[in-house]
Each structure stands twice: as C-alpha cells, then as structure tokens.
CSV table of C-alpha atoms in Angstrom, one decimal:
chain,number,residue,atom,x,y,z
A,807,MET,CA,18.8,3.9,-115.0
A,808,ALA,CA,19.0,1.9,-111.9
A,809,ALA,CA,18.4,-1.8,-112.3
A,810,THR,CA,15.7,-1.7,-109.7
A,811,ALA,CA,13.9,1.3,-111.1
A,812,ASP,CA,10.1,0.9,-111.3
A,813,ILE,CA,8.6,2.1,-114.6
A,814,PHE,CA,5.0,3.3,-114.2
A,815,ASP,CA,2.4,3.3,-117.0
A,816,PHE,CA,1.2,6.8,-116.3
A,817,THR,CA,2.6,9.7,-114.2
A,818,ILE,CA,0.5,12.8,-113.4
A,819,ILE,CA,2.2,16.1,-112.6
A,820,GLY,CA,-0.3,18.0,-110.4
A,821,GLY,CA,-2.7,16.7,-107.8
A,822,GLY,CA,-5.5,19.2,-108.3
A,823,PRO,CA,-9.0,18.4,-109.5
A,824,VAL,CA,-7.9,17.5,-113.0
A,825,GLY,CA,-5.0,15.4,-111.9
A,826,LEU,CA,-7.1,13.5,-109.4
A,827,TYR,CA,-9.8,12.8,-112.0
A,828,ALA,CA,-7.0,11.6,-114.4
A,829,ALA,CA,-5.9,9.2,-111.7
A,830,TYR,CA,-9.4,7.8,-111.5
A,831,TYR,CA,-9.6,7.2,-115.2
A,832,ALA,CA,-6.1,5.8,-115.4
A,833,GLY,CA,-7.0,3.3,-112.7
A,834,LEU,CA,-10.2,2.5,-114.6
A,835,ARG,CA,-8.0,1.7,-117.6
A,836,GLN,CA,-5.8,-0.6,-115.5
A,837,MET,CA,-2.7,1.7,-115.7
A,838,ARG,CA,-0.2,1.8,-112.9
A,839,THR,CA,-0.3,5.4,-111.9
A,840,LYS,CA,1.7,8.0,-109.9
A,841,ILE,CA,0.9,11.5,-108.9
A,842,ILE,CA,3.6,14.1,-108.2
A,843,ASP,CA,2.8,17.5,-106.7
A,844,SER,CA,4.9,20.4,-105.3
A,845,LEU,CA,2.4,21.2,-102.6
A,846,ASP,CA,2.2,19.3,-99.3
A,847,GLN,CA,-1.4,18.2,-99.9
A,848,LEU,CA,-3.6,17.1,-102.8
A,849,GLY,CA,-6.3,19.3,-104.2
A,850,GLY,CA,-4.2,22.1,-105.9
A,851,GLN,CA,-5.5,25.6,-105.5
A,852,LEU,CA,-8.9,24.5,-104.2
A,853,ALA,CA,-7.2,23.0,-101.1
A,854,ALA,CA,-4.4,25.5,-100.7
A,855,LEU,CA,-6.3,28.7,-101.4
A,856,TYR,CA,-10.0,28.2,-101.5
A,857,PRO,CA,-10.9,25.3,-99.1
A,858,GLU,CA,-14.1,27.0,-97.9
A,859,LYS,CA,-15.2,28.5,-101.2
A,860,PHE,CA,-18.3,27.3,-103.0
A,861,ILE,CA,-17.9,25.8,-106.5
A,862,PHE,CA,-21.0,26.2,-108.6
A,863,ASP,CA,-20.1,24.8,-112.0
A,864,VAL,CA,-19.2,21.1,-111.4
A,865,ALA,CA,-21.7,18.7,-112.9
A,866,GLY,CA,-24.0,17.1,-110.4
A,867,PHE,CA,-23.5,19.7,-107.6
A,868,PRO,CA,-25.7,22.8,-107.5
A,869,LYS,CA,-22.9,24.0,-105.3
A,870,VAL,CA,-20.1,22.3,-103.4
A,871,ILE,CA,-17.5,23.6,-100.9
A,872,ALA,CA,-14.0,23.2,-102.4
A,873,ARG,CA,-12.7,21.1,-99.6
A,874,ASP,CA,-15.6,18.7,-100.0
A,875,LEU,CA,-15.1,18.5,-103.7
A,876,VAL,CA,-11.4,17.7,-103.1
A,877,LYS,CA,-12.3,15.0,-100.6
A,878,GLU,CA,-14.7,13.3,-103.1
A,879,LEU,CA,-12.1,13.6,-105.9
A,880,MET,CA,-9.5,12.0,-103.7
A,881,THR,CA,-11.8,9.1,-102.8
A,882,GLN,CA,-12.6,8.6,-106.5
A,883,GLY,CA,-9.1,9.2,-107.8
A,884,LEU,CA,-7.1,7.1,-105.4
A,885,GLN,CA,-9.4,4.1,-105.2
A,886,TYR,CA,-7.1,2.1,-107.6
A,887,GLY,CA,-4.0,2.7,-105.5
A,888,ALA,CA,-2.2,5.5,-107.3
A,889,GLN,CA,1.1,6.3,-105.7
A,890,VAL,CA,1.3,9.8,-104.4
A,891,HIS,CA,4.5,12.0,-104.0
A,892,LEU,CA,4.0,15.4,-102.3
A,893,SER,CA,6.3,18.3,-101.7
A,894,GLU,CA,8.5,17.4,-104.7
A,895,THR,CA,9.8,20.1,-107.1
A,896,LEU,CA,10.3,18.8,-110.6
A,897,LYS,CA,13.4,19.7,-112.5
A,898,GLY,CA,14.5,17.7,-115.6
A,899,LEU,CA,12.9,15.5,-118.2
A,900,LYS,CA,14.7,13.2,-120.5
A,901,ARG,CA,14.0,10.2,-122.7
A,902,ASP,CA,15.4,6.7,-121.9
A,903,GLU,CA,15.3,5.0,-125.3
A,904,THR,CA,16.8,1.8,-123.9
A,905,HIS,CA,13.9,1.2,-121.6
A,906,ASP,CA,11.3,3.1,-123.7
A,907,CYS,CA,10.3,5.5,-121.0
A,908,TRP,CA,10.6,9.1,-119.8
A,909,VAL,CA,12.7,10.0,-116.8
A,910,LEU,CA,11.5,12.8,-114.5
A,911,SER,CA,14.0,14.2,-112.0
A,912,SER,CA,13.0,16.1,-108.9
A,913,ASP,CA,14.7,17.5,-105.8
A,914,ARG,CA,14.0,14.1,-104.2
A,915,ALA,CA,14.0,11.3,-106.7
A,916,GLU,CA,13.9,10.1,-110.3
A,917,HIS,CA,10.6,8.8,-111.7
A,918,TYR,CA,10.3,6.5,-114.6
A,919,THR,CA,7.1,6.4,-116.7
A,920,LYS,CA,5.8,5.2,-120.0
A,921,THR,CA,3.5,8.1,-120.4
A,922,LEU,CA,3.1,11.5,-118.7
A,923,LEU,CA,0.2,13.9,-118.0
A,924,ILE,CA,1.0,17.5,-117.1
A,925,ALA,CA,-2.0,18.7,-115.1
A,926,ALA,CA,-0.1,21.4,-113.2
A,927,GLY,CA,-2.8,24.1,-113.4
A,928,SER,CA,-1.1,27.4,-114.1
A,929,GLY,CA,2.1,26.1,-112.6
A,930,ALA,CA,3.7,27.3,-109.4
A,931,PHE,CA,1.7,30.2,-108.1
A,932,GLN,CA,1.7,32.9,-105.5
A,933,PRO,CA,-0.9,35.7,-104.9
A,934,ARG,CA,-0.4,39.1,-106.5
A,935,LYS,CA,0.1,41.4,-103.6
A,936,VAL,CA,-1.0,45.0,-103.1
A,937,PRO,CA,1.8,47.6,-103.6
A,938,VAL,CA,1.4,49.0,-100.1
A,939,ALA,CA,4.5,48.7,-97.9
A,940,SER,CA,2.7,48.6,-94.6
A,941,ALA,CA,0.6,45.6,-95.7
A,942,ALA,CA,3.4,43.0,-95.5
A,943,ALA,CA,3.6,43.3,-91.7
A,944,TRP,CA,-0.1,42.5,-91.4
A,945,GLU,CA,-0.2,39.4,-93.6
A,946,GLY,CA,-2.1,36.6,-91.9
A,947,ARG,CA,-3.3,38.8,-89.0
A,948,GLY,CA,-5.4,41.4,-90.8
A,949,VAL,CA,-4.3,41.3,-94.5
A,950,TYR,CA,-5.2,38.0,-96.2
A,951,TYR,CA,-4.6,36.7,-99.8
A,952,SER,CA,-6.6,33.5,-99.3
A,953,VAL,CA,-9.4,32.2,-97.1
A,954,LYS,CA,-8.3,29.1,-95.1
A,955,SER,CA,-11.2,29.5,-92.6
A,956,LYS,CA,-14.2,31.7,-92.7
A,957,GLU,CA,-13.9,32.2,-88.9
A,958,ASP,CA,-10.9,34.5,-89.6
A,959,PHE,CA,-13.6,37.0,-90.8
A,960,ALA,CA,-16.4,36.3,-88.3
A,961,GLY,CA,-18.1,39.5,-87.2
A,962,LYS,CA,-15.4,41.7,-88.7
A,963,ARG,CA,-15.6,44.8,-90.9
A,964,LEU,CA,-14.1,43.3,-94.1
A,965,LEU,CA,-12.7,45.1,-97.1
A,966,ILE,CA,-12.4,43.0,-100.3
A,967,ILE,CA,-10.1,44.2,-103.0
A,968,GLY,CA,-10.6,43.0,-106.6
A,969,GLY,CA,-13.1,42.7,-109.4
A,970,GLY,CA,-12.8,39.1,-110.6
A,971,ASP,CA,-14.7,36.0,-109.8
A,972,SER,CA,-12.8,35.3,-106.6
A,973,ALA,CA,-13.4,38.7,-105.1
A,974,LEU,CA,-17.2,38.6,-105.8
A,975,ASP,CA,-17.5,34.9,-104.8
A,976,TRP,CA,-16.0,35.6,-101.4
A,977,ALA,CA,-18.3,38.6,-101.0
A,978,MET,CA,-21.2,36.1,-101.3
A,979,ASN,CA,-19.6,33.3,-99.3
A,980,LEU,CA,-18.7,35.6,-96.4
A,981,HIS,CA,-22.1,37.4,-96.4
A,982,GLY,CA,-23.6,36.8,-93.0
A,983,VAL,CA,-20.2,35.7,-91.6
A,984,ALA,CA,-18.4,39.0,-91.7
A,985,GLY,CA,-20.0,41.9,-89.8
A,986,ALA,CA,-19.9,44.1,-92.9
A,987,ILE,CA,-18.3,43.9,-96.3
A,988,THR,CA,-17.2,46.5,-98.7
A,989,ILE,CA,-15.6,45.9,-102.1
A,990,ILE,CA,-13.2,48.2,-103.9
A,991,HIS,CA,-12.1,47.8,-107.5
A,992,ARG,CA,-9.7,49.9,-109.5
A,993,ARG,CA,-12.0,49.9,-112.6
A,994,ASN,CA,-15.7,50.1,-113.3
A,995,GLN,CA,-15.6,46.9,-115.3
A,996,PHE,CA,-15.5,43.4,-113.7
A,997,ARG,CA,-13.8,40.2,-114.8
A,998,ALA,CA,-16.4,38.2,-112.8
A,999,HIS,CA,-19.4,36.4,-114.2
A,1000,GLU,CA,-22.3,38.7,-114.8
A,1001,ASP,CA,-24.5,36.7,-112.5
A,1002,SER,CA,-22.0,37.1,-109.6
A,1003,VAL,CA,-21.9,40.9,-110.0
A,1004,LYS,CA,-25.8,40.9,-110.0
A,1005,ARG,CA,-26.0,38.8,-106.9
A,1006,VAL,CA,-23.5,40.9,-105.0
A,1007,LEU,CA,-25.3,44.1,-105.9
A,1008,ALA,CA,-28.6,42.5,-104.9
A,1009,SER,CA,-27.2,41.6,-101.5
A,1010,GLY,CA,-26.6,45.2,-100.7
A,1011,THR,CA,-22.8,44.9,-100.5
A,1012,PRO,CA,-21.2,48.3,-101.4
A,1013,ILE,CA,-19.0,48.2,-104.5
A,1014,LEU,CA,-16.7,51.2,-104.9
A,1015,THR,CA,-15.3,51.5,-108.4
A,1016,PHE,CA,-12.1,53.4,-109.3
A,1017,TRP,CA,-10.9,53.1,-105.7
A,1018,GLU,CA,-7.6,51.5,-104.6
A,1019,LEU,CA,-5.8,50.8,-101.3
A,1020,LYS,CA,-3.2,53.5,-100.4
A,1021,ASP,CA,-2.3,52.6,-96.8
A,1022,LEU,CA,-3.4,50.9,-93.6
A,1023,VAL,CA,-4.6,52.7,-90.5
A,1024,CYS,CA,-3.4,51.1,-87.3
A,1025,ALA,CA,-3.6,51.8,-83.6
A,1026,ASP,CA,-2.6,49.9,-80.4
A,1027,ASN,CA,-1.2,47.1,-82.5
A,1028,LYS,CA,-4.5,46.6,-84.3
A,1029,MET,CA,-5.6,47.4,-87.8
A,1030,THR,CA,-8.5,49.8,-87.6
A,1031,GLY,CA,-9.0,51.1,-91.1
A,1032,ALA,CA,-7.9,51.3,-94.7
A,1033,LEU,CA,-7.0,54.6,-96.5
A,1034,ILE,CA,-8.3,54.4,-100.0
A,1035,VAL,CA,-7.8,56.7,-103.0
A,1036,ASN,CA,-10.0,57.3,-106.1
A,1037,ASN,CA,-7.7,56.9,-109.1
A,1038,GLN,CA,-9.9,59.3,-111.1
A,1039,THR,CA,-10.5,62.2,-108.8
A,1040,LYS,CA,-7.6,61.6,-106.3
A,1041,GLU,CA,-10.0,61.9,-103.4
A,1042,GLU,CA,-8.9,60.0,-100.3
A,1043,LYS,CA,-11.0,58.6,-97.5
A,1044,THR,CA,-10.7,56.1,-94.6
A,1045,LEU,CA,-12.9,53.1,-94.3
A,1046,PRO,CA,-13.2,51.4,-90.8
A,1047,VAL,CA,-12.0,47.8,-91.4
A,1048,ASP,CA,-10.7,45.0,-89.2
A,1049,ALA,CA,-9.6,42.7,-92.1
A,1050,ILE,CA,-8.6,43.1,-95.8
A,1051,LEU,CA,-9.0,40.2,-98.3
A,1052,VAL,CA,-6.9,40.8,-101.4
A,1053,GLN,CA,-8.1,39.0,-104.6
A,1054,VAL,CA,-6.3,40.6,-107.5
A,1055,GLY,CA,-5.0,37.4,-109.1
A,1056,PHE,CA,-1.9,35.3,-109.1
A,1057,ILE,CA,1.6,35.3,-110.5
A,1058,SER,CA,2.3,31.8,-111.9
A,1059,SER,CA,5.2,30.1,-113.6
A,1060,LEU,CA,5.7,26.7,-115.2
A,1061,GLY,CA,9.2,26.6,-113.6
A,1062,ALA,CA,11.4,23.9,-114.9
A,1063,ILE,CA,8.7,22.6,-117.3
A,1064,LYS,CA,9.5,25.6,-119.5
A,1065,ASN,CA,12.8,24.0,-120.3
A,1066,TRP,CA,11.4,20.6,-121.2
A,1067,PRO,CA,11.4,19.5,-124.9
A,1068,ILE,CA,7.7,20.3,-125.5
A,1069,GLU,CA,6.0,23.1,-127.4
A,1070,ILE,CA,5.0,26.0,-125.1
A,1071,LYS,CA,3.4,29.3,-126.0
A,1072,GLY,CA,3.2,31.8,-123.2
A,1073,ASN,CA,2.3,29.8,-120.1
A,1074,SER,CA,0.4,27.1,-122.0
A,1075,ILE,CA,1.6,23.7,-123.2
A,1076,MET,CA,0.2,23.2,-126.7
A,1077,VAL,CA,-1.7,20.0,-127.4
A,1078,ASN,CA,-3.7,18.3,-130.2
A,1079,THR,CA,-7.2,16.9,-130.1
A,1080,GLN,CA,-5.9,13.9,-128.2
A,1081,MET,CA,-4.4,16.2,-125.5
A,1082,GLN,CA,-0.9,15.0,-126.7
A,1083,THR,CA,1.9,17.5,-126.7
A,1084,SER,CA,4.6,17.8,-129.3
A,1085,GLN,CA,6.3,14.8,-127.7
A,1086,LYS,CA,4.7,11.3,-128.1
A,1087,GLY,CA,3.6,9.9,-124.8
A,1088,ILE,CA,3.4,13.3,-123.1
A,1089,PHE,CA,0.0,14.8,-122.6
A,1090,ALA,CA,-1.4,17.9,-120.9
A,1091,ALA,CA,-4.9,18.8,-119.5
A,1092,GLY,CA,-6.5,21.5,-117.4
A,1093,ASP,CA,-5.5,25.1,-117.2
A,1094,VAL,CA,-1.9,24.4,-118.4
A,1095,ALA,CA,-3.0,22.9,-121.7
A,1096,GLY,CA,-3.4,25.2,-124.7
A,1097,PHE,CA,-5.4,24.8,-127.9
A,1098,ASP,CA,-7.8,26.9,-130.1
A,1099,GLY,CA,-11.0,27.5,-128.2
A,1100,LYS,CA,-9.6,26.7,-124.8
A,1101,LEU,CA,-11.8,27.3,-121.8
A,1102,LYS,CA,-10.1,27.3,-118.4
A,1103,LEU,CA,-12.8,25.6,-116.3
A,1104,ILE,CA,-12.7,22.6,-113.9
A,1105,ALA,CA,-15.6,21.2,-115.9
A,1106,THR,CA,-13.7,21.2,-119.2
A,1107,GLY,CA,-10.5,20.0,-117.4
A,1108,PHE,CA,-12.2,16.8,-116.4
A,1109,GLY,CA,-13.1,16.0,-120.0
A,1110,GLU,CA,-9.5,16.8,-121.1
A,1111,ALA,CA,-8.1,14.5,-118.4
A,1112,ALA,CA,-10.3,11.6,-119.6
A,1113,THR,CA,-9.3,12.2,-123.2
A,1114,ALA,CA,-5.6,12.3,-122.3
A,1115,VAL,CA,-5.8,9.1,-120.2
A,1116,ASN,CA,-7.6,7.1,-122.8
A,1117,PHE,CA,-5.2,8.0,-125.6
A,1118,ALA,CA,-2.2,7.4,-123.3
A,1119,LYS,CA,-3.7,3.9,-122.8
A,1120,SER,CA,-3.8,3.2,-126.5
A,1121,PHE,CA,-0.3,4.7,-126.8
A,1122,ILE,CA,1.0,2.1,-124.4
A,1123,ASP,CA,-1.1,-0.7,-125.7
A,1124,PRO,CA,-1.9,-0.2,-129.4
A,1125,HIS,CA,-4.4,-3.1,-129.2
A,1126,SER,CA,-6.6,-1.3,-126.7
A,1127,ARG,CA,-9.2,1.1,-127.8
A,1128,ALA,CA,-9.0,4.8,-126.9
A,1129,PHE,CA,-12.8,4.7,-126.1
A,1130,PRO,CA,-13.1,2.9,-122.8
A,1131,GLY,CA,-16.8,2.1,-123.0
A,1132,HIS,CA,-19.3,3.3,-120.4
A,1133,SER,CA,-18.3,2.7,-116.7
A,1134,SER,CA,-22.0,1.8,-116.0
A,1135,GLU,CA,-21.6,-1.2,-118.3
A,1136,MET,CA,-18.4,-2.5,-116.9
A,1137,SER,CA,-18.3,-5.6,-114.7
A,1138,PRO,CA,-16.6,-5.4,-111.2
A,1139,GLU,CA,-13.7,-7.5,-112.6
A,1140,GLN,CA,-13.0,-4.7,-115.1
A,1141,VAL,CA,-12.6,-2.0,-112.5
A,1142,THR,CA,-10.6,-3.8,-109.8
A,1143,THR,CA,-7.4,-2.3,-108.5
A,1144,VAL,CA,-4.2,-3.0,-110.4
A,1145,ASN,CA,-1.6,-1.0,-108.4
C-alpha cells in the first residue's frame, strides 16, 4: 500500500438508485464515502436505458420520470461530498490486514476502504437481442433496445417486442407519441404486472400473442415493415412499421466480482439480515443482494441500502448505534458535510 493512499470509510460499487441512496445515508452517518461505477454517468439502468420511462412505485411519487428521479437522487446522495469515480472497471479485491482495510483494484486505480457496499444491480448488462440477422444493421436507426428519447418514435408506426414490464410500460409511455403501436409476444402469458396488461388492453393497443419477429422489410434504405411468424400455426404476415423496440430482457454478469472471496449463488451475493456478506465489512444491497424472500424493487433496495450503511457505521465504530435516529429530529450540526 502506498504511503499516501487515502482510506475511505465506505465505498459503494454502483451509482444507480440504491448506490446513490446509500451515499446519502453514509454522509448522514458522517462516513467518508466513494462511489465507483463502470458507466460514464450516475443513475445505473435508469439513466443508461430508461431515462424517459415513468417509475410508479417509488414512495412519495405517484409517478416520476426516471431521469428526474436520478437527478433528485444525485442531489440527495452527493450533498455530503461523496467522491465519484466513473468509467472504471473493477478487477480484484484483497484484504490489507496491516492497515485494516480492503483494497479494490480497477483498470484505473486502487481504492482503499474500511467497508464496502456492492450495489451493482444485476452487474454489467447488455440487452438480449432478437435472433434476426438483418436487425444488426438497423440498430439505432430503426431497431432499438432502449429509449433514450421519445422523439425517436414520434409519429412512427412502432412495433414493441416483449411481454414483460418494460415492454408494456413503454407501450403506455409512448401512447400518443408514436403514430401507432403494436405489441407482439411469443407466449400468451405476461411477466408484467397485471395492472399494466389491463391498462395497455384498455388503451386499444393491439397485443398479438404467439408471434415473433422473423425478418425486417426494407426499401430505399428505409425500414418499412416487420415480417412476423406465429410460433403455433407457422402463419406469416407483414406489419407496416417504421421502428421496432425490443424489450426481451438483459444478459447480465457480475464480472470480476464472481472471483471475490464472498458467497455467491447464481448471480446473487448472499447477505444476512444486516445486509452483510460472508466477509465482515462487505455489504450488498439492491438487485445484486440475495436472501430468502428477496424482492428486486427500487423501493426495497432503498431500505436495504439504509440497513447496510448503518451496520457498516457500527462496524467501523462499535460505539455508534446501528439505528441512526430519525433525520427529522437531527440538528443541522449532525448532518453537515464531512468529506
């Protein structure tokens, strides 16, 4: 360890909603905090994939656009001066017993920390793509795997592929923006919330079940249609479309974290009721954390982050209580910046 290395109290891997809320709570508990993320911006999947999507299940917001939620989380989470490191890919993790800290190595630097929170969502992710060879050439100019701007679909005949929450949420979010919307899904059962299915059906948006994309129809360097096939009857037909939005899930990986000395099952880091992993001083929260009864929701991730931070505080300082008290009862002196 370099003689000038700076040891932080608390380092957060992942700058998504859960990581940002953890930064807020760590600052509240007077912990010197650092956030590391592989993306080039804070906000996680909300910022990278769904900036214009409405979020409906965050307390206090009947509905909130993802980018606005990220903005407020950043204002809240960075108010205590957390240090932010973006576009860093983490590699190794080792224990430095001499200095009683963990050492994180990345493709850019080494980071020293007394405690660590892994809030990396589902890990590094990329969209699951349609198995249609001709689709690759049209990515970003007709075939889309995320919505960066609703204007990309303004007035267009849009085909949405998928039967999960994202597919149906976008059908509702783009209603009135796109000229026309059709949904195809390879099954007649949906992974989306029942209310979402009900609302889409009530809007009049056609949902074609048992249909899949077979090929694109193009003319004069423009995409004009989608050839679809019924996987039950093998019937084929062409839908006139200008744009296709594919929402069939993501392929994710924990990457180098899988080789770290913590208990991992599948793609989940196992934690106890304090959100602590099998290694003392290392915690996990959000989608990446696994335990009996786990629900992968932003709302539950916030609570997990608060739990992890407060027990990390008592781990660093055994004289401090894990329960922080109520923020509404704290004096201004108790919540001033420490970084």
